[in-house]
Amino acid sequence: YKAKKTSLDGHSFDSLKEANYYEELKIRLRVGEIKGFCLQPTFILAPSLKYKADFIVFNNDGTSEIIDVKGMKTKEYIVKKKVFEDKFNLEIKEV
């Protein structure tokens, strides 16, 4: 999909776009716009099915967002997104 793997701060990202979003989150954290964030959290959808998001962002109001930085939506991603959203009653925000 022409994504260029990128390393930054000791973390490996699947694309430059994802690494840039990480940089943006660091700035947002530093200026107090968000409480924090987590990289690549994994969710168990079924015994042999996992979904790994790119980020969870913890907002100042106590809410959180599951973030997936997307350039191309694969069939596998579309299926996992549907299963995730149905199982956890949460929306994946695509950027």
GROMACS .gro file of N, CA, C and O in nm:
model
  380
    1TYR      N    1   0.082  -0.122   0.000
    1TYR     CA    2   0.000   0.000   0.000
    1TYR      C    3   0.085   0.126   0.000
    1TYR      O    4   0.037   0.233   0.033
    2LYS      N    5   0.212   0.109  -0.032
    2LYS     CA    6   0.308   0.219  -0.043
    2LYS      C    7   0.336   0.290   0.089
    2LYS      O    8   0.389   0.399   0.091
    3ALA      N    9   0.296   0.231   0.202
    3ALA     CA   10   0.325   0.291   0.332
    3ALA      C   11   0.471   0.263   0.366
    3ALA      O   12   0.522   0.153   0.341
    4LYS      N   13   0.537   0.362   0.422
    4LYS     CA   14   0.678   0.349   0.457
    4LYS      C   15   0.692   0.330   0.607
    4LYS      O   16   0.656   0.418   0.686
    5LYS      N   17   0.741   0.211   0.648
    5LYS     CA   18   0.764   0.185   0.791
    5LYS      C   19   0.858   0.293   0.844
    5LYS      O   20   0.956   0.329   0.779
    6THR      N   21   0.824   0.342   0.965
    6THR     CA   22   0.900   0.452   1.023
    6THR      C   23   0.925   0.424   1.171
    6THR      O   24   0.836   0.378   1.240
    7SER      N   25   1.045   0.454   1.217
    7SER     CA   26   1.078   0.443   1.360
    7SER      C   27   1.096   0.582   1.417
    7SER      O   28   1.155   0.669   1.354
    8LEU      N   29   1.043   0.600   1.538
    8LEU     CA   30   1.050   0.729   1.605
    8LEU      C   31   1.045   0.707   1.755
    8LEU      O   32   0.958   0.634   1.804
    9ASP      N   33   1.136   0.765   1.828
    9ASP     CA   34   1.142   0.752   1.975
    9ASP      C   35   1.143   0.606   2.019
    9ASP      O   36   1.086   0.570   2.122
   10GLY      N   37   1.203   0.518   1.940
   10GLY     CA   38   1.210   0.377   1.975
   10GLY      C   39   1.084   0.298   1.943
   10GLY      O   40   1.074   0.181   1.979
   11HIS      N   41   0.988   0.360   1.879
   11HIS     CA   42   0.864   0.294   1.840
   11HIS      C   43   0.864   0.272   1.689
   11HIS      O   44   0.915   0.355   1.613
   12SER      N   45   0.803   0.163   1.646
   12SER     CA   46   0.792   0.132   1.504
   12SER      C   47   0.649   0.161   1.458
   12SER      O   48   0.553   0.115   1.521
   13PHE      N   49   0.637   0.235   1.350
   13PHE     CA   50   0.506   0.271   1.296
   13PHE      C   51   0.493   0.214   1.155
   13PHE      O   52   0.591   0.208   1.081
   14ASP      N   53   0.371   0.175   1.118
   14ASP     CA   54   0.347   0.115   0.987
   14ASP      C   55   0.356   0.215   0.873
   14ASP      O   56   0.368   0.176   0.757
   15SER      N   57   0.348   0.344   0.905
   15SER     CA   58   0.354   0.446   0.799
   15SER      C   59   0.408   0.577   0.855
   15SER      O   60   0.405   0.601   0.976
   16LEU      N   61   0.451   0.662   0.765
   16LEU     CA   62   0.493   0.797   0.802
   16LEU      C   63   0.374   0.876   0.857
   16LEU      O   64   0.388   0.953   0.952
   17LYS      N   65   0.256   0.853   0.801
   17LYS     CA   66   0.134   0.921   0.847
   17LYS      C   67   0.107   0.888   0.994
   17LYS      O   68   0.072   0.975   1.074
   18GLU      N   69   0.125   0.761   1.031
   18GLU     CA   70   0.105   0.719   1.170
   18GLU      C   71   0.209   0.782   1.262
   18GLU      O   72   0.177   0.827   1.372
   19ALA      N   73   0.334   0.788   1.218
   19ALA     CA   74   0.440   0.851   1.297
   19ALA      C   75   0.412   0.999   1.315
   19ALA      O   76   0.433   1.055   1.424
   20ASN      N   77   0.363   1.064   1.211
   20ASN     CA   78   0.328   1.207   1.222
   20ASN      C   79   0.213   1.229   1.320
   20ASN      O   80   0.213   1.327   1.395
   21TYR      N   81   0.116   1.138   1.321
   21TYR     CA   82   0.006   1.149   1.417
   21TYR      C   83   0.058   1.134   1.560
   21TYR      O   84   0.016   1.205   1.651
   22TYR      N   85   0.153   1.044   1.579
   22TYR     CA   86   0.218   1.027   1.709
   22TYR      C   87   0.284   1.158   1.753
   22TYR      O   88   0.270   1.200   1.869
   23GLU      N   89   0.355   1.223   1.661
   23GLU     CA   90   0.417   1.352   1.692
   23GLU      C   91   0.311   1.455   1.733
   23GLU      O   92   0.332   1.532   1.828
   24GLU      N   93   0.199   1.456   1.663
   24GLU     CA   94   0.089   1.547   1.696
   24GLU      C   95   0.035   1.518   1.836
   24GLU      O   96   0.008   1.611   1.914
   25LEU      N   97   0.021   1.390   1.870
   25LEU     CA   98  -0.028   1.354   2.004
   25LEU      C   99   0.069   1.400   2.113
   25LEU      O  100   0.026   1.446   2.219
   26LYS      N  101   0.199   1.388   2.087
   26LYS     CA  102   0.298   1.433   2.185
   26LYS      C  103   0.284   1.583   2.210
   26LYS      O  104   0.291   1.628   2.325
   27ILE      N  105   0.261   1.660   2.104
   27ILE     CA  106   0.242   1.805   2.119
   27ILE      C  107   0.114   1.833   2.197
   27ILE      O  108   0.114   1.916   2.289
   28ARG      N  109   0.005   1.765   2.161
   28ARG     CA  110  -0.123   1.786   2.230
   28ARG      C  111  -0.111   1.753   2.379
   28ARG      O  112  -0.169   1.821   2.463
   29LEU      N  113  -0.033   1.651   2.411
   29LEU     CA  114  -0.010   1.614   2.552
   29LEU      C  115   0.072   1.722   2.622
   29LEU      O  116   0.037   1.764   2.732
   30ARG      N  117   0.175   1.769   2.558
   30ARG     CA  118   0.264   1.869   2.617
   30ARG      C  119   0.191   2.000   2.648
   30ARG      O  120   0.216   2.063   2.749
   31VAL      N  121   0.097   2.040   2.560
   31VAL     CA  122   0.025   2.166   2.582
   31VAL      C  123  -0.103   2.147   2.664
   31VAL      O  124  -0.175   2.243   2.690
   32GLY      N  125  -0.130   2.022   2.706
   32GLY     CA  126  -0.242   1.998   2.796
   32GLY      C  127  -0.377   1.977   2.728
   32GLY      O  128  -0.480   1.978   2.795
   33GLU      N  129  -0.378   1.953   2.598
   33GLU     CA  130  -0.505   1.929   2.528
   33GLU      C  131  -0.563   1.792   2.557
   33GLU      O  132  -0.683   1.772   2.545
   34ILE      N  133  -0.476   1.696   2.592
   34ILE     CA  134  -0.519   1.560   2.625
   34ILE      C  135  -0.447   1.516   2.752
   34ILE      O  136  -0.344   1.570   2.788
   35LYS      N  137  -0.505   1.415   2.820
   35LYS     CA  138  -0.443   1.360   2.941
   35LYS      C  139  -0.330   1.263   2.908
   35LYS      O  140  -0.234   1.250   2.983
   36GLY      N  141  -0.345   1.191   2.796
   36GLY     CA  142  -0.243   1.094   2.759
   36GLY      C  143  -0.286   1.013   2.639
   36GLY      O  144  -0.392   1.035   2.582
   37PHE      N  145  -0.199   0.918   2.604
   37PHE     CA  146  -0.231   0.828   2.493
   37PHE      C  147  -0.151   0.700   2.507
   37PHE      O  148  -0.050   0.696   2.577
   38CYS      N  149  -0.198   0.597   2.442
   38CYS     CA  150  -0.135   0.466   2.443
   38CYS      C  151  -0.110   0.424   2.298
   38CYS      O  152  -0.193   0.449   2.212
   39LEU      N  153   0.002   0.359   2.273
   39LEU     CA  154   0.035   0.313   2.138
   39LEU      C  155  -0.001   0.166   2.120
   39LEU      O  156   0.026   0.084   2.208
   40GLN      N  157  -0.061   0.136   2.009
   40GLN     CA  158  -0.089   0.001   1.962
   40GLN      C  159  -0.152  -0.093   2.065
   40GLN      O  160  -0.103  -0.204   2.087
   41PRO      N  161  -0.265  -0.051   2.126
   41PRO     CA  162  -0.333  -0.143   2.217
   41PRO      C  163  -0.398  -0.257   2.138
   41PRO      O  164  -0.445  -0.238   2.025
   42THR      N  165  -0.398  -0.375   2.196
   42THR     CA  166  -0.455  -0.493   2.131
   42THR      C  167  -0.584  -0.533   2.202
   42THR      O  168  -0.590  -0.537   2.324
   43PHE      N  169  -0.685  -0.563   2.123
   43PHE     CA  170  -0.816  -0.604   2.174
   43PHE      C  171  -0.846  -0.745   2.124
   43PHE      O  172  -0.826  -0.775   2.006
   44ILE      N  173  -0.895  -0.830   2.212
   44ILE     CA  174  -0.933  -0.966   2.175
   44ILE      C  175  -1.078  -0.962   2.127
   44ILE      O  176  -1.169  -0.928   2.204
   45LEU      N  177  -1.099  -0.996   2.002
   45LEU     CA  178  -1.233  -0.995   1.944
   45LEU      C  179  -1.300  -1.132   1.954
   45LEU      O  180  -1.422  -1.142   1.969
   46ALA      N  181  -1.220  -1.236   1.946
   46ALA     CA  182  -1.265  -1.375   1.957
   46ALA      C  183  -1.141  -1.456   1.993
   46ALA      O  184  -1.030  -1.403   1.989
   47PRO      N  185  -1.158  -1.584   2.028
   47PRO     CA  186  -1.041  -1.662   2.070
   47PRO      C  187  -0.922  -1.655   1.973
   47PRO      O  188  -0.809  -1.654   2.016
   48SER      N  189  -0.946  -1.649   1.844
   48SER     CA  190  -0.833  -1.644   1.751
   48SER      C  191  -0.836  -1.518   1.664
   48SER      O  192  -0.778  -1.515   1.556
   49LEU      N  193  -0.900  -1.413   1.713
   49LEU     CA  194  -0.911  -1.289   1.635
   49LEU      C  195  -0.879  -1.169   1.723
   49LEU      O  196  -0.945  -1.145   1.825
   50LYS      N  197  -0.775  -1.094   1.682
   50LYS     CA  198  -0.733  -0.975   1.758
   50LYS      C  199  -0.739  -0.853   1.667
   50LYS      O  200  -0.722  -0.864   1.546
   51TYR      N  201  -0.759  -0.739   1.729
   51TYR     CA  202  -0.752  -0.611   1.658
   51TYR      C  203  -0.653  -0.523   1.732
   51TYR      O  204  -0.663  -0.505   1.853
   52LYS      N  205  -0.555  -0.469   1.658
   52LYS     CA  206  -0.458  -0.379   1.718
   52LYS      C  207  -0.483  -0.239   1.663
   52LYS      O  208  -0.464  -0.214   1.544
   53ALA      N  209  -0.529  -0.149   1.749
   53ALA     CA  210  -0.550  -0.010   1.710
   53ALA      C  211  -0.415   0.059   1.704
   53ALA      O  212  -0.315   0.008   1.754
   54ASP      N  213  -0.413   0.176   1.644
   54ASP     CA  214  -0.289   0.252   1.642
   54ASP      C  215  -0.268   0.327   1.773
   54ASP      O  216  -0.158   0.331   1.827
   55PHE      N  217  -0.377   0.385   1.826
   55PHE     CA  218  -0.367   0.464   1.950
   55PHE      C  219  -0.499   0.459   2.027
   55PHE      O  220  -0.605   0.440   1.969
   56ILE      N  221  -0.488   0.480   2.158
   56ILE     CA  222  -0.602   0.521   2.240
   56ILE      C  223  -0.563   0.658   2.293
   56ILE      O  224  -0.453   0.675   2.346
   57VAL      N  225  -0.653   0.755   2.277
   57VAL     CA  226  -0.628   0.890   2.327
   57VAL      C  227  -0.720   0.912   2.446
   57VAL      O  228  -0.841   0.888   2.439
   58PHE      N  229  -0.662   0.957   2.557
   58PHE     CA  230  -0.737   0.986   2.680
   58PHE      C  231  -0.759   1.137   2.687
   58PHE      O  232  -0.664   1.214   2.703
   59ASN      N  233  -0.884   1.176   2.674
   59ASN     CA  234  -0.920   1.318   2.672
   59ASN      C  235  -0.932   1.375   2.813
   59ASN      O  236  -0.953   1.300   2.910
   60ASN      N  237  -0.922   1.505   2.825
   60ASN     CA  238  -0.929   1.573   2.954
   60ASN      C  239  -1.065   1.557   3.021
   60ASN      O  240  -1.074   1.566   3.143
   61ASP      N  241  -1.170   1.534   2.942
   61ASP     CA  242  -1.305   1.521   3.000
   61ASP      C  243  -1.335   1.380   3.049
   61ASP      O  244  -1.447   1.349   3.087
   62GLY      N  245  -1.234   1.291   3.045
   62GLY     CA  246  -1.253   1.154   3.093
   62GLY      C  247  -1.291   1.055   2.984
   62GLY      O  248  -1.296   0.935   3.009
   63THR      N  249  -1.321   1.104   2.865
   63THR     CA  250  -1.353   1.014   2.755
   63THR      C  251  -1.224   0.966   2.689
   63THR      O  252  -1.116   1.020   2.714
   64SER      N  253  -1.238   0.866   2.605
   64SER     CA  254  -1.123   0.818   2.529
   64SER      C  255  -1.166   0.787   2.387
   64SER      O  256  -1.285   0.770   2.360
   65GLU      N  257  -1.069   0.783   2.298
   65GLU     CA  258  -1.095   0.756   2.157
   65GLU      C  259  -1.001   0.647   2.108
   65GLU      O  260  -0.882   0.650   2.139
   66ILE      N  261  -1.055   0.554   2.033
   66ILE     CA  262  -0.974   0.453   1.966
   66ILE      C  263  -0.942   0.510   1.828
   66ILE      O  264  -1.033   0.543   1.752
   67ILE      N  265  -0.814   0.522   1.796
   67ILE     CA  266  -0.771   0.586   1.672
   67ILE      C  267  -0.701   0.485   1.582
   67ILE      O  268  -0.613   0.410   1.627
   68ASP      N  269  -0.739   0.486   1.455
   68ASP     CA  270  -0.669   0.408   1.354
   68ASP      C  271  -0.630   0.503   1.242
   68ASP      O  272  -0.716   0.567   1.182
   69VAL      N  273  -0.501   0.516   1.218
   69VAL     CA  274  -0.451   0.603   1.112
   69VAL      C  275  -0.455   0.520   0.983
   69VAL      O  276  -0.386   0.420   0.972
   70LYS      N  277  -0.537   0.562   0.890
   70LYS     CA  278  -0.561   0.482   0.770
   70LYS      C  279  -0.524   0.555   0.643
   70LYS      O  280  -0.554   0.672   0.626
   71GLY      N  281  -0.461   0.481   0.555
   71GLY     CA  282  -0.440   0.527   0.419
   71GLY      C  283  -0.529   0.443   0.329
   71GLY      O  284  -0.602   0.492   0.245
   72MET      N  285  -0.529   0.312   0.356
   72MET     CA  286  -0.605   0.216   0.277
   72MET      C  287  -0.679   0.122   0.372
   72MET      O  288  -0.620   0.069   0.465
   73LYS      N  289  -0.808   0.103   0.348
   73LYS     CA  290  -0.887   0.011   0.430
   73LYS      C  291  -0.888  -0.127   0.364
   73LYS      O  292  -0.944  -0.144   0.257
   74THR      N  293  -0.823  -0.222   0.430
   74THR     CA  294  -0.823  -0.359   0.378
   74THR      C  295  -0.953  -0.428   0.415
   74THR      O  296  -1.024  -0.385   0.507
   75LYS      N  297  -0.983  -0.537   0.347
   75LYS     CA  298  -1.103  -0.615   0.380
   75LYS      C  299  -1.094  -0.666   0.524
   75LYS      O  300  -1.192  -0.665   0.597
   76GLU      N  301  -0.973  -0.710   0.563
   76GLU     CA  302  -0.953  -0.761   0.699
   76GLU      C  303  -0.982  -0.652   0.802
   76GLU      O  304  -1.048  -0.678   0.903
   77TYR      N  305  -0.935  -0.531   0.777
   77TYR     CA  306  -0.960  -0.420   0.869
   77TYR      C  307  -1.110  -0.390   0.879
   77TYR      O  308  -1.163  -0.371   0.989
   78ILE      N  309  -1.179  -0.388   0.767
   78ILE     CA  310  -1.322  -0.357   0.766
   78ILE      C  311  -1.399  -0.458   0.852
   78ILE      O  312  -1.487  -0.419   0.930
   79VAL      N  313  -1.364  -0.586   0.840
   79VAL     CA  314  -1.430  -0.690   0.920
   79VAL      C  315  -1.398  -0.671   1.068
   79VAL      O  316  -1.488  -0.673   1.153
   80LYS      N  317  -1.270  -0.651   1.100
   80LYS     CA  318  -1.230  -0.635   1.241
   80LYS      C  319  -1.293  -0.510   1.302
   80LYS      O  320  -1.333  -0.512   1.418
   81LYS      N  321  -1.303  -0.404   1.224
   81LYS     CA  322  -1.365  -0.280   1.275
   81LYS      C  323  -1.510  -0.306   1.313
   81LYS      O  324  -1.556  -0.266   1.420
   82LYS      N  325  -1.583  -0.376   1.227
   82LYS     CA  326  -1.724  -0.406   1.253
   82LYS      C  327  -1.738  -0.492   1.378
   82LYS      O  328  -1.821  -0.464   1.466
   83VAL      N  329  -1.656  -0.597   1.388
   83VAL     CA  330  -1.661  -0.685   1.506
   83VAL      C  331  -1.627  -0.607   1.632
   83VAL      O  332  -1.696  -0.618   1.734
   84PHE      N  333  -1.522  -0.526   1.626
   84PHE     CA  334  -1.481  -0.445   1.742
   84PHE      C  335  -1.594  -0.353   1.787
   84PHE      O  336  -1.628  -0.348   1.905
   85GLU      N  337  -1.650  -0.278   1.693
   85GLU     CA  338  -1.753  -0.179   1.728
   85GLU      C  339  -1.878  -0.247   1.783
   85GLU      O  340  -1.942  -0.195   1.875
   86ASP      N  341  -1.913  -0.363   1.729
   86ASP     CA  342  -2.029  -0.438   1.780
   86ASP      C  343  -2.002  -0.494   1.919
   86ASP      O  344  -2.086  -0.486   2.008
   87LYS      N  345  -1.883  -0.551   1.938
   87LYS     CA  346  -1.851  -0.616   2.066
   87LYS      C  347  -1.834  -0.516   2.180
   87LYS      O  348  -1.883  -0.538   2.290
   88PHE      N  349  -1.763  -0.407   2.155
   88PHE     CA  350  -1.731  -0.313   2.261
   88PHE      C  351  -1.820  -0.190   2.264
   88PHE      O  352  -1.807  -0.106   2.354
   89ASN      N  353  -1.910  -0.177   2.167
   89ASN     CA  354  -1.999  -0.061   2.158
   89ASN      C  355  -1.919   0.070   2.160
   89ASN      O  356  -1.956   0.166   2.227
   90LEU      N  357  -1.806   0.068   2.089
   90LEU     CA  358  -1.719   0.184   2.075
   90LEU      C  359  -1.693   0.208   1.927
   90LEU      O  360  -1.692   0.114   1.848
   91GLU      N  361  -1.671   0.333   1.892
   91GLU     CA  362  -1.642   0.368   1.754
   91GLU      C  363  -1.492   0.384   1.734
   91GLU      O  364  -1.423   0.441   1.819
   92ILE      N  365  -1.441   0.332   1.624
   92ILE     CA  366  -1.302   0.355   1.587
   92ILE      C  367  -1.299   0.481   1.504
   92ILE      O  368  -1.368   0.492   1.403
   93LYS      N  369  -1.219   0.577   1.547
   93LYS     CA  370  -1.202   0.701   1.471
   93LYS      C  371  -1.088   0.683   1.374
   93LYS      O  372  -0.976   0.652   1.413
   94GLU      N  373  -1.117   0.701   1.247
   94GLU     CA  374  -1.015   0.686   1.143
   94GLU      C  375  -0.964   0.825   1.104
   94GLU      O  376  -1.042   0.917   1.082
   95VAL      N  377  -0.832   0.838   1.102
   95VAL     CA  378  -0.770   0.965   1.063
   95VAL      C  379  -0.675   0.942   0.947
   95VAL      O  380  -0.630   0.833   0.923
   0.00000   0.00000   0.00000
